[in-house]
């Protein structure tokens, strides 16, 4: 999640007229921009063929971890590609970004179907929906931002530090470890 917020901050800095030297200094401090040949978009996302079943707590924990880890991996690639696209935007970067965005959407759609079509364990309904809404809204926002830079001024209300804190508290309480929320 930290990289996502850094990406958002970088986008805001560019739009508000921050000079290029400041952006380059911040990028150099964080990490080097990856080479396209090193980018591997995962083929698999969260999937489940379960319908009208009662999900156990252990399975729900595993499902949340898979959904969030997939989101984390894809959003890290998205972030790296956005950094490259600030400098240069060729067909290869654009094609990779489309592939990442498709996988993010597929991950969200599959998880949405899973939580809508099954009975979740007690104590998971509200926070699982909060997690899904937060992640899918942030994905939609990032995709929209890439298509229309004015979207940076329309951050969804449910994508906030307050919502992120609630999600982290829930994950900690349930003992669910994920890469994007530590």
PDB file of C-alpha atoms in Angstrom:
ATOM      1  CA  UNK A   1       0.000   0.000   0.000  1.00  0.00           C
ATOM      2  CA  UNK A   2       2.909   2.345   0.691  1.00  0.00           C
ATOM      3  CA  UNK A   3       3.926   2.262  -2.966  1.00  0.00           C
ATOM      4  CA  UNK A   4       0.356   3.025  -4.026  1.00  0.00           C
ATOM      5  CA  UNK A   5       0.266   6.136  -1.844  1.00  0.00           C
ATOM      6  CA  UNK A   6       3.719   7.161  -3.085  1.00  0.00           C
ATOM      7  CA  UNK A   7       2.411   6.788  -6.639  1.00  0.00           C
ATOM      8  CA  UNK A   8      -0.570   8.964  -5.810  1.00  0.00           C
ATOM      9  CA  UNK A   9       1.666  11.572  -4.170  1.00  0.00           C
ATOM     10  CA  UNK A  10       3.938  11.567  -7.214  1.00  0.00           C
ATOM     11  CA  UNK A  11       0.935  12.104  -9.460  1.00  0.00           C
ATOM     12  CA  UNK A  12      -0.225  15.009  -7.326  1.00  0.00           C
ATOM     13  CA  UNK A  13       3.260  16.502  -7.324  1.00  0.00           C
ATOM     14  CA  UNK A  14       3.405  16.381 -11.107  1.00  0.00           C
ATOM     15  CA  UNK A  15      -0.019  17.977 -11.431  1.00  0.00           C
ATOM     16  CA  UNK A  16       0.765  20.752  -8.981  1.00  0.00           C
ATOM     17  CA  UNK A  17       3.882  21.776 -10.844  1.00  0.00           C
ATOM     18  CA  UNK A  18       6.574  20.146  -8.729  1.00  0.00           C
ATOM     19  CA  UNK A  19       9.868  20.491 -10.520  1.00  0.00           C
ATOM     20  CA  UNK A  20      11.397  17.468 -12.239  1.00  0.00           C
ATOM     21  CA  UNK A  21      14.516  17.450 -10.043  1.00  0.00           C
ATOM     22  CA  UNK A  22      12.452  16.812  -6.897  1.00  0.00           C
ATOM     23  CA  UNK A  23      10.662  13.876  -8.519  1.00  0.00           C
ATOM     24  CA  UNK A  24      13.914  12.380  -9.783  1.00  0.00           C
ATOM     25  CA  UNK A  25      15.482  12.733  -6.322  1.00  0.00           C
ATOM     26  CA  UNK A  26      12.512  10.946  -4.720  1.00  0.00           C
ATOM     27  CA  UNK A  27      12.653   8.144  -7.299  1.00  0.00           C
ATOM     28  CA  UNK A  28      16.389   7.673  -6.836  1.00  0.00           C
ATOM     29  CA  UNK A  29      15.972   7.414  -3.065  1.00  0.00           C
ATOM     30  CA  UNK A  30      13.265   4.730  -3.296  1.00  0.00           C
ATOM     31  CA  UNK A  31      14.577   2.363  -5.964  1.00  0.00           C
ATOM     32  CA  UNK A  32      15.618   2.002  -9.544  1.00  0.00           C
ATOM     33  CA  UNK A  33      13.028   1.736 -12.273  1.00  0.00           C
ATOM     34  CA  UNK A  34      12.750  -1.835 -13.546  1.00  0.00           C
ATOM     35  CA  UNK A  35      13.481  -3.024 -17.063  1.00  0.00           C
ATOM     36  CA  UNK A  36      10.497  -4.150 -19.097  1.00  0.00           C
ATOM     37  CA  UNK A  37      12.036  -7.542 -19.749  1.00  0.00           C
ATOM     38  CA  UNK A  38      11.971  -8.095 -15.967  1.00  0.00           C
ATOM     39  CA  UNK A  39       8.207  -7.495 -15.731  1.00  0.00           C
ATOM     40  CA  UNK A  40       6.161 -10.656 -15.398  1.00  0.00           C
ATOM     41  CA  UNK A  41       2.421 -10.148 -15.075  1.00  0.00           C
ATOM     42  CA  UNK A  42       0.960 -13.068 -13.121  1.00  0.00           C
ATOM     43  CA  UNK A  43      -1.400 -15.303 -15.070  1.00  0.00           C
ATOM     44  CA  UNK A  44      -3.372 -16.318 -12.002  1.00  0.00           C
ATOM     45  CA  UNK A  45      -5.607 -14.200  -9.818  1.00  0.00           C
ATOM     46  CA  UNK A  46      -8.090 -15.046  -7.073  1.00  0.00           C
ATOM     47  CA  UNK A  47     -10.447 -17.729  -8.333  1.00  0.00           C
ATOM     48  CA  UNK A  48     -13.157 -19.853  -6.776  1.00  0.00           C
ATOM     49  CA  UNK A  49     -15.948 -21.928  -8.248  1.00  0.00           C
ATOM     50  CA  UNK A  50     -17.856 -22.096  -4.974  1.00  0.00           C
ATOM     51  CA  UNK A  51     -21.495 -21.077  -4.993  1.00  0.00           C
ATOM     52  CA  UNK A  52     -24.121 -21.208  -2.244  1.00  0.00           C
ATOM     53  CA  UNK A  53     -21.684 -22.654   0.279  1.00  0.00           C
ATOM     54  CA  UNK A  54     -20.788 -21.759   3.829  1.00  0.00           C
ATOM     55  CA  UNK A  55     -17.160 -20.635   3.903  1.00  0.00           C
ATOM     56  CA  UNK A  56     -15.085 -21.705   6.897  1.00  0.00           C
ATOM     57  CA  UNK A  57     -12.999 -19.162   8.777  1.00  0.00           C
ATOM     58  CA  UNK A  58      -9.743 -20.807   7.655  1.00  0.00           C
ATOM     59  CA  UNK A  59     -10.825 -20.759   4.023  1.00  0.00           C
ATOM     60  CA  UNK A  60     -11.915 -17.117   4.334  1.00  0.00           C
ATOM     61  CA  UNK A  61      -8.539 -16.155   5.784  1.00  0.00           C
ATOM     62  CA  UNK A  62      -6.786 -17.912   2.908  1.00  0.00           C
ATOM     63  CA  UNK A  63      -9.119 -16.324   0.341  1.00  0.00           C
ATOM     64  CA  UNK A  64      -8.539 -12.819   1.721  1.00  0.00           C
ATOM     65  CA  UNK A  65      -4.776 -13.370   1.761  1.00  0.00           C
ATOM     66  CA  UNK A  66      -4.823 -14.614  -1.849  1.00  0.00           C
ATOM     67  CA  UNK A  67      -7.005 -11.719  -3.033  1.00  0.00           C
ATOM     68  CA  UNK A  68      -4.864  -9.111  -1.247  1.00  0.00           C
ATOM     69  CA  UNK A  69      -1.503 -10.642  -2.193  1.00  0.00           C
ATOM     70  CA  UNK A  70      -2.575 -10.781  -5.845  1.00  0.00           C
ATOM     71  CA  UNK A  71      -3.644  -7.143  -5.605  1.00  0.00           C
ATOM     72  CA  UNK A  72      -0.294  -6.281  -3.998  1.00  0.00           C
ATOM     73  CA  UNK A  73       1.759  -8.019  -6.672  1.00  0.00           C
ATOM     74  CA  UNK A  74      -0.225  -6.460  -9.527  1.00  0.00           C
ATOM     75  CA  UNK A  75      -0.287  -2.977  -7.999  1.00  0.00           C
ATOM     76  CA  UNK A  76       3.502  -3.111  -7.503  1.00  0.00           C
ATOM     77  CA  UNK A  77       3.881  -3.835 -11.218  1.00  0.00           C
ATOM     78  CA  UNK A  78       1.362  -1.086 -11.974  1.00  0.00           C
ATOM     79  CA  UNK A  79       3.390   1.337  -9.853  1.00  0.00           C
ATOM     80  CA  UNK A  80       6.636   0.384 -11.608  1.00  0.00           C
ATOM     81  CA  UNK A  81       5.028   0.835 -15.014  1.00  0.00           C
ATOM     82  CA  UNK A  82       3.599   4.206 -14.005  1.00  0.00           C
ATOM     83  CA  UNK A  83       7.076   5.352 -13.031  1.00  0.00           C
ATOM     84  CA  UNK A  84       8.401   4.264 -16.423  1.00  0.00           C
ATOM     85  CA  UNK A  85       5.519   5.969 -18.172  1.00  0.00           C
ATOM     86  CA  UNK A  86       6.347   9.278 -16.465  1.00  0.00           C
ATOM     87  CA  UNK A  87       9.644   9.156 -18.322  1.00  0.00           C
ATOM     88  CA  UNK A  88       8.582   7.466 -21.550  1.00  0.00           C
ATOM     89  CA  UNK A  89       5.432   5.762 -22.691  1.00  0.00           C
ATOM     90  CA  UNK A  90       5.866   3.304 -25.497  1.00  0.00           C
ATOM     91  CA  UNK A  91       3.560   0.632 -26.826  1.00  0.00           C
ATOM     92  CA  UNK A  92       5.224  -2.051 -24.711  1.00  0.00           C
ATOM     93  CA  UNK A  93       4.571  -0.141 -21.448  1.00  0.00           C
ATOM     94  CA  UNK A  94       0.987   0.542 -22.475  1.00  0.00           C
ATOM     95  CA  UNK A  95       0.360  -3.108 -23.396  1.00  0.00           C
ATOM     96  CA  UNK A  96       1.800  -4.316 -20.088  1.00  0.00           C
ATOM     97  CA  UNK A  97      -0.300  -1.774 -18.187  1.00  0.00           C
ATOM     98  CA  UNK A  98      -3.451  -2.976 -19.970  1.00  0.00           C
ATOM     99  CA  UNK A  99      -2.574  -6.551 -19.047  1.00  0.00           C
ATOM    100  CA  UNK A 100      -2.031  -5.593 -15.384  1.00  0.00           C
ATOM    101  CA  UNK A 101      -5.292  -3.639 -15.305  1.00  0.00           C
ATOM    102  CA  UNK A 102      -7.202  -6.602 -16.803  1.00  0.00           C
ATOM    103  CA  UNK A 103      -5.782  -8.896 -14.128  1.00  0.00           C
ATOM    104  CA  UNK A 104      -6.650  -6.428 -11.356  1.00  0.00           C
ATOM    105  CA  UNK A 105     -10.227  -6.231 -12.664  1.00  0.00           C
ATOM    106  CA  UNK A 106     -10.463 -10.017 -12.951  1.00  0.00           C
ATOM    107  CA  UNK A 107      -9.141 -10.410  -9.387  1.00  0.00           C
ATOM    108  CA  UNK A 108     -11.772  -7.937  -8.120  1.00  0.00           C
ATOM    109  CA  UNK A 109     -14.619  -9.499 -10.128  1.00  0.00           C
ATOM    110  CA  UNK A 110     -13.780 -13.033  -9.009  1.00  0.00           C
ATOM    111  CA  UNK A 111     -13.544 -12.023  -5.350  1.00  0.00           C
ATOM    112  CA  UNK A 112     -16.791 -10.056  -5.592  1.00  0.00           C
ATOM    113  CA  UNK A 113     -18.593 -13.119  -6.987  1.00  0.00           C
ATOM    114  CA  UNK A 114     -17.089 -15.269  -4.238  1.00  0.00           C
ATOM    115  CA  UNK A 115     -18.259 -13.054  -1.381  1.00  0.00           C
ATOM    116  CA  UNK A 116     -21.666 -12.386  -2.990  1.00  0.00           C
ATOM    117  CA  UNK A 117     -22.482 -16.006  -3.811  1.00  0.00           C
ATOM    118  CA  UNK A 118     -21.428 -17.639  -0.527  1.00  0.00           C
ATOM    119  CA  UNK A 119     -22.086 -17.336   3.188  1.00  0.00           C
ATOM    120  CA  UNK A 120     -19.102 -15.817   4.958  1.00  0.00           C
ATOM    121  CA  UNK A 121     -18.078 -16.769   8.494  1.00  0.00           C
ATOM    122  CA  UNK A 122     -19.466 -14.765  11.398  1.00  0.00           C
ATOM    123  CA  UNK A 123     -17.452 -11.630  11.988  1.00  0.00           C
ATOM    124  CA  UNK A 124     -16.193 -11.428   8.381  1.00  0.00           C
ATOM    125  CA  UNK A 125     -19.110  -9.977   6.419  1.00  0.00           C
ATOM    126  CA  UNK A 126     -18.636  -6.265   7.136  1.00  0.00           C
ATOM    127  CA  UNK A 127     -14.846  -6.174   6.990  1.00  0.00           C
ATOM    128  CA  UNK A 128     -14.578  -8.418   3.935  1.00  0.00           C
ATOM    129  CA  UNK A 129     -16.923  -6.074   2.086  1.00  0.00           C
ATOM    130  CA  UNK A 130     -14.875  -3.107   3.370  1.00  0.00           C
ATOM    131  CA  UNK A 131     -11.682  -4.719   2.031  1.00  0.00           C
ATOM    132  CA  UNK A 132     -13.250  -5.503  -1.337  1.00  0.00           C
ATOM    133  CA  UNK A 133     -14.707  -1.994  -1.667  1.00  0.00           C
ATOM    134  CA  UNK A 134     -11.410  -0.363  -0.713  1.00  0.00           C
ATOM    135  CA  UNK A 135      -9.308  -2.462  -3.099  1.00  0.00           C
ATOM    136  CA  UNK A 136     -11.698  -2.373  -6.058  1.00  0.00           C
ATOM    137  CA  UNK A 137     -12.257   1.388  -5.655  1.00  0.00           C
ATOM    138  CA  UNK A 138      -8.532   2.068  -5.508  1.00  0.00           C
ATOM    139  CA  UNK A 139      -8.026  -0.101  -8.608  1.00  0.00           C
ATOM    140  CA  UNK A 140     -10.775   1.740 -10.493  1.00  0.00           C
ATOM    141  CA  UNK A 141      -9.284   5.054  -9.402  1.00  0.00           C
ATOM    142  CA  UNK A 142      -5.769   4.143 -10.556  1.00  0.00           C
ATOM    143  CA  UNK A 143      -7.018   2.909 -13.930  1.00  0.00           C
ATOM    144  CA  UNK A 144      -9.111   6.052 -14.366  1.00  0.00           C
ATOM    145  CA  UNK A 145      -6.165   8.219 -13.292  1.00  0.00           C
ATOM    146  CA  UNK A 146      -3.999   6.666 -15.997  1.00  0.00           C
ATOM    147  CA  UNK A 147      -6.626   7.432 -18.616  1.00  0.00           C
ATOM    148  CA  UNK A 148      -7.485  10.917 -17.354  1.00  0.00           C
ATOM    149  CA  UNK A 149      -4.982  12.757 -15.151  1.00  0.00           C
ATOM    150  CA  UNK A 150      -7.744  15.008 -13.770  1.00  0.00           C
ATOM    151  CA  UNK A 151      -9.129  11.929 -11.974  1.00  0.00           C
ATOM    152  CA  UNK A 152      -6.473  12.457  -9.304  1.00  0.00           C
ATOM    153  CA  UNK A 153      -8.830  15.054  -7.831  1.00  0.00           C
ATOM    154  CA  UNK A 154     -11.650  12.507  -7.513  1.00  0.00           C
ATOM    155  CA  UNK A 155     -10.259  10.057  -4.958  1.00  0.00           C
ATOM    156  CA  UNK A 156     -13.116   7.815  -3.761  1.00  0.00           C
ATOM    157  CA  UNK A 157     -14.242   8.473  -0.176  1.00  0.00           C
ATOM    158  CA  UNK A 158     -13.703   4.837   0.787  1.00  0.00           C
ATOM    159  CA  UNK A 159     -10.028   4.978  -0.248  1.00  0.00           C
ATOM    160  CA  UNK A 160      -8.603   6.747   2.769  1.00  0.00           C
ATOM    161  CA  UNK A 161      -6.131   6.290   5.560  1.00  0.00           C
ATOM    162  CA  UNK A 162      -9.044   5.796   7.957  1.00  0.00           C
ATOM    163  CA  UNK A 163     -10.417   2.881   5.889  1.00  0.00           C
ATOM    164  CA  UNK A 164      -6.925   1.451   5.498  1.00  0.00           C
ATOM    165  CA  UNK A 165      -6.459   1.531   9.289  1.00  0.00           C
ATOM    166  CA  UNK A 166      -9.748  -0.344   9.782  1.00  0.00           C
ATOM    167  CA  UNK A 167      -8.649  -2.971   7.266  1.00  0.00           C
ATOM    168  CA  UNK A 168      -5.251  -3.376   8.920  1.00  0.00           C
ATOM    169  CA  UNK A 169      -6.890  -3.694  12.347  1.00  0.00           C
ATOM    170  CA  UNK A 170      -9.248  -6.404  11.059  1.00  0.00           C
ATOM    171  CA  UNK A 171      -6.435  -8.331   9.370  1.00  0.00           C
ATOM    172  CA  UNK A 172      -4.323  -8.147  12.537  1.00  0.00           C
ATOM    173  CA  UNK A 173      -7.257  -9.226  14.693  1.00  0.00           C
ATOM    174  CA  UNK A 174      -7.913 -12.258  12.464  1.00  0.00           C
ATOM    175  CA  UNK A 175      -4.207 -13.105  12.056  1.00  0.00           C
ATOM    176  CA  UNK A 176      -4.252 -12.659   8.275  1.00  0.00           C
ATOM    177  CA  UNK A 177      -0.839 -11.778   6.862  1.00  0.00           C
ATOM    178  CA  UNK A 178      -0.670 -10.131   3.459  1.00  0.00           C
ATOM    179  CA  UNK A 179       2.006  -8.300   1.501  1.00  0.00           C
ATOM    180  CA  UNK A 180       0.130  -5.034   0.836  1.00  0.00           C
ATOM    181  CA  UNK A 181      -1.053  -4.618   4.447  1.00  0.00           C
ATOM    182  CA  UNK A 182       1.716  -5.174   6.973  1.00  0.00           C
TER     183      UNK A 182
END
